[in-house]
mmCIF file of C-alpha atoms in Angstrom:
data_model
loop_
_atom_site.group_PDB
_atom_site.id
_atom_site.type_symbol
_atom_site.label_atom_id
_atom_site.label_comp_id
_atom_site.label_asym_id
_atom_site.label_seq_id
_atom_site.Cartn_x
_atom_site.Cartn_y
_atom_site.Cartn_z
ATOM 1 C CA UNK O 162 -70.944 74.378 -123.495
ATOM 2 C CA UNK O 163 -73.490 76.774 -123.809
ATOM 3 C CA UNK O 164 -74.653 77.823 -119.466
ATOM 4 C CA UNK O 165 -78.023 79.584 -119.248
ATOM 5 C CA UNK O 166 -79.057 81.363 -115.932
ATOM 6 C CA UNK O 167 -82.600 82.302 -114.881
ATOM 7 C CA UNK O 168 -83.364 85.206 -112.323
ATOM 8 C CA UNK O 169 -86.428 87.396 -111.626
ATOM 9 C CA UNK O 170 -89.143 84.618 -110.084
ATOM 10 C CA UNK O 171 -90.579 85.469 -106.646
ATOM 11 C CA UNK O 172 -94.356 85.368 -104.829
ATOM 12 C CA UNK O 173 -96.659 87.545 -106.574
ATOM 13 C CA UNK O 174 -100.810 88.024 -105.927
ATOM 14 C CA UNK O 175 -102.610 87.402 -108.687
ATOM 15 C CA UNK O 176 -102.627 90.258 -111.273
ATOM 16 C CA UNK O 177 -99.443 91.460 -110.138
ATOM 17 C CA UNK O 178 -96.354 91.263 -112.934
ATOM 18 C CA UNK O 179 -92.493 89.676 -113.162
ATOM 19 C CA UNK O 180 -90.048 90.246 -115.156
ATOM 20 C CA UNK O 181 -87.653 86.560 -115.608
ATOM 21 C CA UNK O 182 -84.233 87.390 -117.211
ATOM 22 C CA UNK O 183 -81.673 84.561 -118.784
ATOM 23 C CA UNK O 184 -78.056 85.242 -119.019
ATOM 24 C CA UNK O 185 -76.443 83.374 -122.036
ATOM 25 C CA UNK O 186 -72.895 82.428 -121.134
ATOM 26 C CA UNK O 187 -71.613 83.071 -124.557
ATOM 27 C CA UNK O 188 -73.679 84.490 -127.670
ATOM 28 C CA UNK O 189 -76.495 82.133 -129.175
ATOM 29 C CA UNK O 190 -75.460 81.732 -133.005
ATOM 30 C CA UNK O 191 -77.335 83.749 -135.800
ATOM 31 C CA UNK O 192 -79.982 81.213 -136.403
ATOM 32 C CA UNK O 193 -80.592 80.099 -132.743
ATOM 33 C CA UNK O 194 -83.862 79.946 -131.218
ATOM 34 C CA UNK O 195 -84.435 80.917 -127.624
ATOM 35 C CA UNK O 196 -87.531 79.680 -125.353
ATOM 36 C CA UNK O 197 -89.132 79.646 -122.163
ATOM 37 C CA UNK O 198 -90.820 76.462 -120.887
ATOM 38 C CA UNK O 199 -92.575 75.956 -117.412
ATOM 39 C CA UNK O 200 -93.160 73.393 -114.900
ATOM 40 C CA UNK O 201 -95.873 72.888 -112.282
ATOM 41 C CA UNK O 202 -96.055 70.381 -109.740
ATOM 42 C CA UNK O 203 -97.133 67.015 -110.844
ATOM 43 C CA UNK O 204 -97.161 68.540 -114.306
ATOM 44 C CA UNK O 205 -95.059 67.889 -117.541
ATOM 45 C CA UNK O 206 -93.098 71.083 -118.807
ATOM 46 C CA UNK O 207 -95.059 72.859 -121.573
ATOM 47 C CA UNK O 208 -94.155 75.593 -123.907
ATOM 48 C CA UNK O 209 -94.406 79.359 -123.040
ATOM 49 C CA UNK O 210 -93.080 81.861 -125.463
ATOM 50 C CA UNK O 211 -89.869 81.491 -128.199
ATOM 51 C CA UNK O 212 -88.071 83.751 -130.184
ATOM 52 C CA UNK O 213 -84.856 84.040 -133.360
ATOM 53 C CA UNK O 214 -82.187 85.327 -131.333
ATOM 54 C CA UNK O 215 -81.690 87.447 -134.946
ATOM 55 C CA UNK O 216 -85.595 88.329 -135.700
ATOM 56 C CA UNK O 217 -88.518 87.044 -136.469
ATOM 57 C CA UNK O 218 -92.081 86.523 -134.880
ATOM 58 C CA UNK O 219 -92.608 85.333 -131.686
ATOM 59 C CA UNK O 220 -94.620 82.287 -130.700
ATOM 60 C CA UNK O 221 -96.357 82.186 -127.913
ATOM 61 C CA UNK O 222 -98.676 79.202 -126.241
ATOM 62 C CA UNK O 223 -101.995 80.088 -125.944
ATOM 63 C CA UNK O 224 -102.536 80.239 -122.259
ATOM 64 C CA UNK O 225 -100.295 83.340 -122.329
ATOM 65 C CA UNK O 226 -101.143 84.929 -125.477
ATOM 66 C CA UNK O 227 -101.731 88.751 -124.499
ATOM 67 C CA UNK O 228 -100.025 88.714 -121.059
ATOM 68 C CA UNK O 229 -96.700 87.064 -121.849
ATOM 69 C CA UNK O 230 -93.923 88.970 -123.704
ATOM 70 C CA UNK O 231 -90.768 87.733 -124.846
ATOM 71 C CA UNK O 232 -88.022 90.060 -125.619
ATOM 72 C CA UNK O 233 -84.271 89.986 -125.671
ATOM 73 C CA UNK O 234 -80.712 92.098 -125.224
ATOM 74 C CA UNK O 235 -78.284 90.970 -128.101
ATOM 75 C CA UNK O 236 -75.424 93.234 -127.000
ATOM 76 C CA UNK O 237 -75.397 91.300 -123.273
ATOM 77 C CA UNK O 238 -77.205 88.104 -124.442
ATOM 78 C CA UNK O 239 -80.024 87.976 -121.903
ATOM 79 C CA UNK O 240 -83.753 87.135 -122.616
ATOM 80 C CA UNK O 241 -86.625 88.571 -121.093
ATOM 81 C CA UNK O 242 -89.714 87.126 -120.450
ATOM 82 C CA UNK O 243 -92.531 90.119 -119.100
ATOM 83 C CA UNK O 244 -95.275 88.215 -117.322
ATOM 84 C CA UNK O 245 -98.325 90.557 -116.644
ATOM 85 C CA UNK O 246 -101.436 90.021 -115.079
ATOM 86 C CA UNK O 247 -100.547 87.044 -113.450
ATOM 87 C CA UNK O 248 -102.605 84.020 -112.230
ATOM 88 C CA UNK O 249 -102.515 80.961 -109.898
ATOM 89 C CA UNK O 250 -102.820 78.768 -112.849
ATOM 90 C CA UNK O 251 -99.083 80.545 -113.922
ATOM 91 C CA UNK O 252 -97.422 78.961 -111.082
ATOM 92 C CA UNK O 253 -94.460 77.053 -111.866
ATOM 93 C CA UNK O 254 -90.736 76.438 -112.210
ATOM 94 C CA UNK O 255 -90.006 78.864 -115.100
ATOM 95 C CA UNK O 256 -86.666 77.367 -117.711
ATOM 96 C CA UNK O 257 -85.068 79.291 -120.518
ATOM 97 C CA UNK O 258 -83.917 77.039 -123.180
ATOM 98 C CA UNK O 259 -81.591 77.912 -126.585
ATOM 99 C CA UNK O 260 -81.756 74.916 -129.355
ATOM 100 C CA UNK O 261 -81.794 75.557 -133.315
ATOM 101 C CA UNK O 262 -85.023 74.708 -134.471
ATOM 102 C CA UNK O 263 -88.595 76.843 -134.605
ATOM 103 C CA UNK O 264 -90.452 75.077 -132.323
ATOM 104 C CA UNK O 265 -92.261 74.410 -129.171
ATOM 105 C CA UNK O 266 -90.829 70.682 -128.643
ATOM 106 C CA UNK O 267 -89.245 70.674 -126.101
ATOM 107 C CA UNK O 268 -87.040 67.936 -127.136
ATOM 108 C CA UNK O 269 -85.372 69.853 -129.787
ATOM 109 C CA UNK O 270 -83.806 72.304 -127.234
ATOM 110 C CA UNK O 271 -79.980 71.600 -126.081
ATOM 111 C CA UNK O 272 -79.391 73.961 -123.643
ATOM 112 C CA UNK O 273 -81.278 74.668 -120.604
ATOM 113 C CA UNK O 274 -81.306 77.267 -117.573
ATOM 114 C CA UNK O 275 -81.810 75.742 -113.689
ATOM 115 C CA UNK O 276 -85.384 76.963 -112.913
ATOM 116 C CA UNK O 277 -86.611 79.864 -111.162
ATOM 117 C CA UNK O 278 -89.701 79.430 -109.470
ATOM 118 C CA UNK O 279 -92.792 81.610 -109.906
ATOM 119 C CA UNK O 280 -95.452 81.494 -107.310
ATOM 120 C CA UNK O 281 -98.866 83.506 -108.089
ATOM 121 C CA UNK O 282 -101.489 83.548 -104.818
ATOM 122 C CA UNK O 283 -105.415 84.408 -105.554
#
């Protein structure tokens, strides 16, 4: 059983900048495909950013496009997620996910992290 573990979130003003890591209890496989998702109050979890643990494109969702930027350390299996210019509209509960399929369905992801929550004031 794959365990995922979020850190980074905090209480930022708006325009400010976070860094969220992931740690990845054992190595993701060579095709596996690694996500963040986020969750406001009252609010269903949508799709942030996703990457090929091996390469590729990332995909981002369009609300973040530009300020959003997923990255990742093979060699200690942690993924980044660089959140800059933040807003109030960004705060949420912030989940890495790993699964095996290109996509921003949430459904298709098996493993998830426990949440760290990001909290952007104007």
């Amino acid at each position: 059983q794959v365990q995922l573990e979020e850190s980074g979130g905090g209480s930022v003003q708006a325009g400010d900048s976070l860094k969220l890591s992931c740690t990845f209890s054992t190595r993701p496989f060579s095709r596996s495909v690694e996500a963040w998702f986020r969750q406001a109050p009252g609010k269903e979890r949508e799709f942030v950013a996703l990457v090929r643990w091996h390469g590729g494109s990332a995909l981002y969702a369009d609300s973040v496009k530009g300020r959003f930027t997923i990255s990742k350390d093979n060699p200690s299996n942690i993924l980044y997620l660089q959140m800059n210019n933040l807003q109030p509209e960004d705060t949420a509960v912030y989940y890495c996910a790993g699964g095996s399929q290109y996509t921003s369905d949430r459904s298709a992801y098996e493993y998830w992290g426990q949440g760290t929550q990001v909290t952007v004031a104007s």
